[in-house]
């Protein structure tokens, strides 16, 4: 009777954990979609590593979403095989997240340089590629920025250096000549690279809080699942 009562308690804990884990998966999916939408135009002009970040968050959220259902089924049916598989998958997800966090910290400067390189490459193609041109305009309008580091960057591009202009999307005031002979009084002074970095730093706290919360529940889930595995095996041995 004591064993049966303990099993029910562990099953309940595993079920509650999986529900919370499922919510965490939904949260990651939401964050991934939000980041993809918010930085959509920026990612077009950025590098592949930067563009893949929101997608990676989205994929991890979807994986967690489905793994949590797998764990619920295993706990409900008291299937040793399913519960064991769930514990292994959860451990792998936890280790991958730790590795991703370490890699993100180690290569953060490289990602920044790739993003800057992508911005400059797109600026040089401004006016030649319509989708990229629209992406740059949208980026500068949304982030209130101009150029990569600052508005003077456009002066290094031949088509703008020839007549001392910048794209009209740089204008802070709406006049017909606001982009001619640009100055901080008429165009956005700061560049898009620091503007994007500021946006990321502002929102990274949300991502970090969610990540820490998920990691905490993953550790609890692994512990509870191991207890359930032990209880199920003990039940088999008694039988």
mmCIF file of C-alpha atoms in Angstrom:
data_model
loop_
_atom_site.group_PDB
_atom_site.id
_atom_site.type_symbol
_atom_site.label_atom_id
_atom_site.label_comp_id
_atom_site.label_asym_id
_atom_site.label_seq_id
_atom_site.Cartn_x
_atom_site.Cartn_y
_atom_site.Cartn_z
ATOM 1 C CA UNK A 1 0.000 0.000 0.000
ATOM 2 C CA UNK A 2 2.840 2.372 0.866
ATOM 3 C CA UNK A 3 4.530 1.584 -2.450
ATOM 4 C CA UNK A 4 1.286 2.181 -4.342
ATOM 5 C CA UNK A 5 0.722 5.484 -2.536
ATOM 6 C CA UNK A 6 4.288 6.582 -3.265
ATOM 7 C CA UNK A 7 3.861 5.663 -6.933
ATOM 8 C CA UNK A 8 0.682 7.739 -7.190
ATOM 9 C CA UNK A 9 2.475 10.697 -5.609
ATOM 10 C CA UNK A 10 5.418 10.429 -7.994
ATOM 11 C CA UNK A 11 3.043 10.008 -10.967
ATOM 12 C CA UNK A 12 1.218 13.150 -9.906
ATOM 13 C CA UNK A 13 4.497 15.091 -9.571
ATOM 14 C CA UNK A 14 5.695 13.907 -12.996
ATOM 15 C CA UNK A 15 2.341 14.843 -14.530
ATOM 16 C CA UNK A 16 2.454 18.336 -12.953
ATOM 17 C CA UNK A 17 6.042 18.765 -14.079
ATOM 18 C CA UNK A 18 5.165 17.809 -17.643
ATOM 19 C CA UNK A 19 2.320 20.308 -17.668
ATOM 20 C CA UNK A 20 4.733 23.056 -16.541
ATOM 21 C CA UNK A 21 7.287 21.776 -19.059
ATOM 22 C CA UNK A 22 4.616 21.953 -21.753
ATOM 23 C CA UNK A 23 3.915 25.580 -20.771
ATOM 24 C CA UNK A 24 7.664 26.286 -21.031
ATOM 25 C CA UNK A 25 7.650 24.815 -24.530
ATOM 26 C CA UNK A 26 4.758 27.070 -25.508
ATOM 27 C CA UNK A 27 6.648 30.030 -24.009
ATOM 28 C CA UNK A 28 9.719 29.255 -26.112
ATOM 29 C CA UNK A 29 7.595 28.943 -29.249
ATOM 30 C CA UNK A 30 6.029 32.326 -28.463
ATOM 31 C CA UNK A 31 9.455 33.916 -27.861
ATOM 32 C CA UNK A 32 10.800 32.432 -31.084
ATOM 33 C CA UNK A 33 7.871 33.798 -33.093
ATOM 34 C CA UNK A 34 8.135 37.189 -31.372
ATOM 35 C CA UNK A 35 11.878 37.432 -32.097
ATOM 36 C CA UNK A 36 11.372 36.350 -35.709
ATOM 37 C CA UNK A 37 8.641 38.936 -36.292
ATOM 38 C CA UNK A 38 10.367 41.737 -34.385
ATOM 39 C CA UNK A 39 13.698 41.253 -36.155
ATOM 40 C CA UNK A 40 12.317 40.052 -39.480
ATOM 41 C CA UNK A 41 13.748 42.908 -41.536
ATOM 42 C CA UNK A 42 16.955 42.990 -39.524
ATOM 43 C CA UNK A 43 17.511 39.281 -40.082
ATOM 44 C CA UNK A 44 17.125 39.715 -43.836
ATOM 45 C CA UNK A 45 20.116 42.033 -43.911
ATOM 46 C CA UNK A 46 22.049 40.120 -41.263
ATOM 47 C CA UNK A 47 24.068 36.944 -41.314
ATOM 48 C CA UNK A 48 22.910 33.333 -41.327
ATOM 49 C CA UNK A 49 23.874 32.713 -37.643
ATOM 50 C CA UNK A 50 21.876 35.727 -36.523
ATOM 51 C CA UNK A 51 18.914 34.772 -38.693
ATOM 52 C CA UNK A 52 18.867 31.227 -37.320
ATOM 53 C CA UNK A 53 18.664 32.249 -33.647
ATOM 54 C CA UNK A 54 14.881 32.837 -33.442
ATOM 55 C CA UNK A 55 14.319 29.697 -35.538
ATOM 56 C CA UNK A 56 16.485 27.678 -33.130
ATOM 57 C CA UNK A 57 14.446 28.923 -30.156
ATOM 58 C CA UNK A 58 11.247 28.031 -32.015
ATOM 59 C CA UNK A 59 12.493 24.507 -32.825
ATOM 60 C CA UNK A 60 13.566 23.857 -29.217
ATOM 61 C CA UNK A 61 10.132 25.011 -28.021
ATOM 62 C CA UNK A 62 8.369 22.631 -30.412
ATOM 63 C CA UNK A 63 10.600 19.726 -29.333
ATOM 64 C CA UNK A 64 9.915 20.441 -25.657
ATOM 65 C CA UNK A 65 6.198 20.698 -26.440
ATOM 66 C CA UNK A 66 6.069 17.179 -27.906
ATOM 67 C CA UNK A 67 8.499 15.591 -25.441
ATOM 68 C CA UNK A 68 6.276 16.739 -22.558
ATOM 69 C CA UNK A 69 3.315 14.885 -24.072
ATOM 70 C CA UNK A 70 5.514 11.784 -24.369
ATOM 71 C CA UNK A 71 6.370 12.051 -20.676
ATOM 72 C CA UNK A 72 2.724 12.453 -19.691
ATOM 73 C CA UNK A 73 1.748 9.294 -21.564
ATOM 74 C CA UNK A 74 4.591 7.327 -20.008
ATOM 75 C CA UNK A 75 3.694 8.465 -16.483
ATOM 76 C CA UNK A 76 -0.030 7.846 -16.959
ATOM 77 C CA UNK A 77 0.448 4.331 -18.373
ATOM 78 C CA UNK A 78 3.347 3.581 -16.009
ATOM 79 C CA UNK A 79 5.371 2.416 -18.997
ATOM 80 C CA UNK A 80 8.972 1.881 -17.943
ATOM 81 C CA UNK A 81 10.174 2.074 -21.547
ATOM 82 C CA UNK A 82 8.382 5.366 -22.270
ATOM 83 C CA UNK A 83 9.422 6.935 -18.969
ATOM 84 C CA UNK A 84 13.051 5.899 -19.522
ATOM 85 C CA UNK A 85 12.991 7.306 -23.045
ATOM 86 C CA UNK A 86 11.524 10.533 -21.720
ATOM 87 C CA UNK A 87 14.263 10.817 -19.082
ATOM 88 C CA UNK A 88 16.965 10.278 -21.723
ATOM 89 C CA UNK A 89 15.412 12.839 -24.101
ATOM 90 C CA UNK A 90 15.056 15.361 -21.291
ATOM 91 C CA UNK A 91 18.687 14.883 -20.266
ATOM 92 C CA UNK A 92 19.827 15.371 -23.880
ATOM 93 C CA UNK A 93 17.744 18.568 -24.207
ATOM 94 C CA UNK A 94 19.244 19.905 -20.965
ATOM 95 C CA UNK A 95 22.816 19.186 -22.112
ATOM 96 C CA UNK A 96 22.164 20.736 -25.546
ATOM 97 C CA UNK A 97 20.800 23.888 -23.885
ATOM 98 C CA UNK A 98 23.900 24.157 -21.682
ATOM 99 C CA UNK A 99 26.158 23.676 -24.722
ATOM 100 C CA UNK A 100 24.175 26.275 -26.704
ATOM 101 C CA UNK A 101 24.451 28.806 -23.860
ATOM 102 C CA UNK A 102 28.226 28.297 -23.642
ATOM 103 C CA UNK A 103 28.619 28.513 -27.435
ATOM 104 C CA UNK A 104 26.488 31.670 -27.551
ATOM 105 C CA UNK A 105 28.707 33.335 -24.950
ATOM 106 C CA UNK A 106 31.971 32.216 -26.579
ATOM 107 C CA UNK A 107 30.989 33.223 -30.122
ATOM 108 C CA UNK A 108 29.007 36.383 -29.347
ATOM 109 C CA UNK A 109 31.719 38.615 -30.834
ATOM 110 C CA UNK A 110 31.836 36.524 -33.995
ATOM 111 C CA UNK A 111 28.079 36.799 -34.400
ATOM 112 C CA UNK A 112 28.355 40.584 -34.035
ATOM 113 C CA UNK A 113 31.058 40.776 -36.714
ATOM 114 C CA UNK A 114 29.001 38.612 -39.082
ATOM 115 C CA UNK A 115 25.957 40.808 -38.512
ATOM 116 C CA UNK A 116 28.006 43.944 -39.214
ATOM 117 C CA UNK A 117 29.416 42.331 -42.339
ATOM 118 C CA UNK A 118 25.895 41.486 -43.501
ATOM 119 C CA UNK A 119 24.714 45.055 -42.933
ATOM 120 C CA UNK A 120 27.555 46.505 -44.961
ATOM 121 C CA UNK A 121 27.043 44.010 -47.778
ATOM 122 C CA UNK A 122 23.359 44.920 -47.961
ATOM 123 C CA UNK A 123 24.102 48.653 -47.902
ATOM 124 C CA UNK A 124 26.376 48.223 -50.931
ATOM 125 C CA UNK A 125 23.512 46.524 -52.792
ATOM 126 C CA UNK A 126 21.007 49.234 -51.869
ATOM 127 C CA UNK A 127 18.887 50.164 -54.894
ATOM 128 C CA UNK A 128 20.054 47.126 -56.877
ATOM 129 C CA UNK A 129 18.102 44.426 -55.032
ATOM 130 C CA UNK A 130 14.502 45.461 -54.306
ATOM 131 C CA UNK A 131 13.780 43.056 -51.394
ATOM 132 C CA UNK A 132 17.039 43.989 -49.665
ATOM 133 C CA UNK A 133 16.422 47.678 -50.282
ATOM 134 C CA UNK A 134 12.974 47.420 -48.690
ATOM 135 C CA UNK A 135 14.483 45.451 -45.792
ATOM 136 C CA UNK A 136 17.081 48.173 -45.121
ATOM 137 C CA UNK A 137 14.442 50.905 -45.281
ATOM 138 C CA UNK A 138 12.162 49.025 -42.897
ATOM 139 C CA UNK A 139 15.061 48.340 -40.530
ATOM 140 C CA UNK A 140 16.092 52.007 -40.412
ATOM 141 C CA UNK A 141 12.513 53.191 -39.936
ATOM 142 C CA UNK A 142 11.696 50.677 -37.185
ATOM 143 C CA UNK A 143 14.941 51.091 -35.236
ATOM 144 C CA UNK A 144 15.321 54.829 -35.947
ATOM 145 C CA UNK A 145 18.841 54.254 -37.216
ATOM 146 C CA UNK A 146 20.959 55.068 -40.259
ATOM 147 C CA UNK A 147 23.889 53.127 -41.668
ATOM 148 C CA UNK A 148 25.818 50.421 -39.832
ATOM 149 C CA UNK A 149 27.723 52.358 -37.139
ATOM 150 C CA UNK A 150 26.227 55.810 -37.865
ATOM 151 C CA UNK A 151 24.727 57.863 -40.698
ATOM 152 C CA UNK A 152 28.123 58.781 -42.178
ATOM 153 C CA UNK A 153 28.547 55.155 -43.320
ATOM 154 C CA UNK A 154 26.323 55.894 -46.315
ATOM 155 C CA UNK A 155 28.938 58.434 -47.454
ATOM 156 C CA UNK A 156 31.258 55.531 -48.301
ATOM 157 C CA UNK A 157 28.733 54.104 -50.786
ATOM 158 C CA UNK A 158 29.355 55.530 -54.284
ATOM 159 C CA UNK A 159 25.764 56.352 -55.222
ATOM 160 C CA UNK A 160 25.290 58.361 -52.009
ATOM 161 C CA UNK A 161 28.767 59.890 -51.834
ATOM 162 C CA UNK A 162 28.354 61.436 -55.303
ATOM 163 C CA UNK A 163 25.500 63.730 -54.239
ATOM 164 C CA UNK A 164 25.962 63.725 -50.434
ATOM 165 C CA UNK A 165 22.698 61.959 -49.594
ATOM 166 C CA UNK A 166 21.393 59.038 -47.549
ATOM 167 C CA UNK A 167 18.274 56.877 -48.025
ATOM 168 C CA UNK A 168 15.040 58.692 -47.167
ATOM 169 C CA UNK A 169 14.344 56.015 -44.542
ATOM 170 C CA UNK A 170 17.092 57.704 -42.486
ATOM 171 C CA UNK A 171 15.093 60.938 -42.160
ATOM 172 C CA UNK A 172 13.889 61.979 -38.731
ATOM 173 C CA UNK A 173 11.842 64.795 -40.300
ATOM 174 C CA UNK A 174 9.534 64.337 -43.306
ATOM 175 C CA UNK A 175 10.626 66.846 -45.950
ATOM 176 C CA UNK A 176 11.538 66.484 -49.605
ATOM 177 C CA UNK A 177 15.199 67.282 -48.963
ATOM 178 C CA UNK A 178 15.685 65.711 -45.535
ATOM 179 C CA UNK A 179 18.148 63.157 -46.937
ATOM 180 C CA UNK A 180 20.293 65.749 -48.750
ATOM 181 C CA UNK A 181 23.457 66.939 -46.977
ATOM 182 C CA UNK A 182 22.519 64.803 -43.930
ATOM 183 C CA UNK A 183 23.211 65.920 -40.364
ATOM 184 C CA UNK A 184 22.044 64.779 -36.906
ATOM 185 C CA UNK A 185 19.338 67.454 -37.178
ATOM 186 C CA UNK A 186 17.714 65.848 -40.224
ATOM 187 C CA UNK A 187 18.556 62.130 -40.075
ATOM 188 C CA UNK A 188 18.970 59.456 -37.412
ATOM 189 C CA UNK A 189 22.508 59.716 -36.105
ATOM 190 C CA UNK A 190 23.027 56.280 -34.579
ATOM 191 C CA UNK A 191 23.709 53.219 -36.715
ATOM 192 C CA UNK A 192 21.538 50.127 -37.011
ATOM 193 C CA UNK A 193 24.128 47.768 -35.520
ATOM 194 C CA UNK A 194 24.205 49.464 -32.076
ATOM 195 C CA UNK A 195 20.416 49.940 -32.282
ATOM 196 C CA UNK A 196 19.902 46.210 -32.839
ATOM 197 C CA UNK A 197 22.360 45.365 -30.055
ATOM 198 C CA UNK A 198 20.461 47.648 -27.673
ATOM 199 C CA UNK A 199 17.195 45.906 -28.600
ATOM 200 C CA UNK A 200 18.729 42.483 -27.994
ATOM 201 C CA UNK A 201 20.210 43.488 -24.618
ATOM 202 C CA UNK A 202 16.828 44.880 -23.573
ATOM 203 C CA UNK A 203 15.030 41.653 -24.413
ATOM 204 C CA UNK A 204 17.751 39.157 -23.470
ATOM 205 C CA UNK A 205 16.609 39.293 -19.822
ATOM 206 C CA UNK A 206 13.260 37.792 -20.851
ATOM 207 C CA UNK A 207 14.978 34.982 -22.740
ATOM 208 C CA UNK A 208 17.422 34.371 -19.860
ATOM 209 C CA UNK A 209 14.613 34.229 -17.269
ATOM 210 C CA UNK A 210 12.628 31.742 -19.362
ATOM 211 C CA UNK A 211 15.780 29.660 -20.006
ATOM 212 C CA UNK A 212 16.641 29.499 -16.296
ATOM 213 C CA UNK A 213 13.077 28.555 -15.448
ATOM 214 C CA UNK A 214 13.069 25.778 -18.031
ATOM 215 C CA UNK A 215 16.458 24.472 -16.850
ATOM 216 C CA UNK A 216 15.184 24.344 -13.249
ATOM 217 C CA UNK A 217 12.085 22.369 -14.213
ATOM 218 C CA UNK A 218 14.140 20.068 -16.429
ATOM 219 C CA UNK A 219 16.339 19.115 -13.464
ATOM 220 C CA UNK A 220 13.249 18.490 -11.325
ATOM 221 C CA UNK A 221 11.716 16.494 -14.160
ATOM 222 C CA UNK A 222 14.781 14.276 -14.486
ATOM 223 C CA UNK A 223 14.758 13.624 -10.718
ATOM 224 C CA UNK A 224 11.008 12.871 -10.583
ATOM 225 C CA UNK A 225 11.204 10.683 -13.681
ATOM 226 C CA UNK A 226 14.086 8.660 -12.228
ATOM 227 C CA UNK A 227 12.023 8.149 -9.062
ATOM 228 C CA UNK A 228 9.075 6.992 -11.168
ATOM 229 C CA UNK A 229 11.339 4.630 -13.112
ATOM 230 C CA UNK A 230 12.576 3.151 -9.853
ATOM 231 C CA UNK A 231 8.995 2.779 -8.589
ATOM 232 C CA UNK A 232 7.813 1.107 -11.783
ATOM 233 C CA UNK A 233 10.786 -1.304 -11.734
ATOM 234 C CA UNK A 234 10.112 -2.085 -8.055
ATOM 235 C CA UNK A 235 6.509 -2.849 -8.953
ATOM 236 C CA UNK A 236 7.644 -5.244 -11.676
ATOM 237 C CA UNK A 237 10.014 -6.980 -9.243
ATOM 238 C CA UNK A 238 7.236 -7.379 -6.663
ATOM 239 C CA UNK A 239 4.981 -8.888 -9.312
#
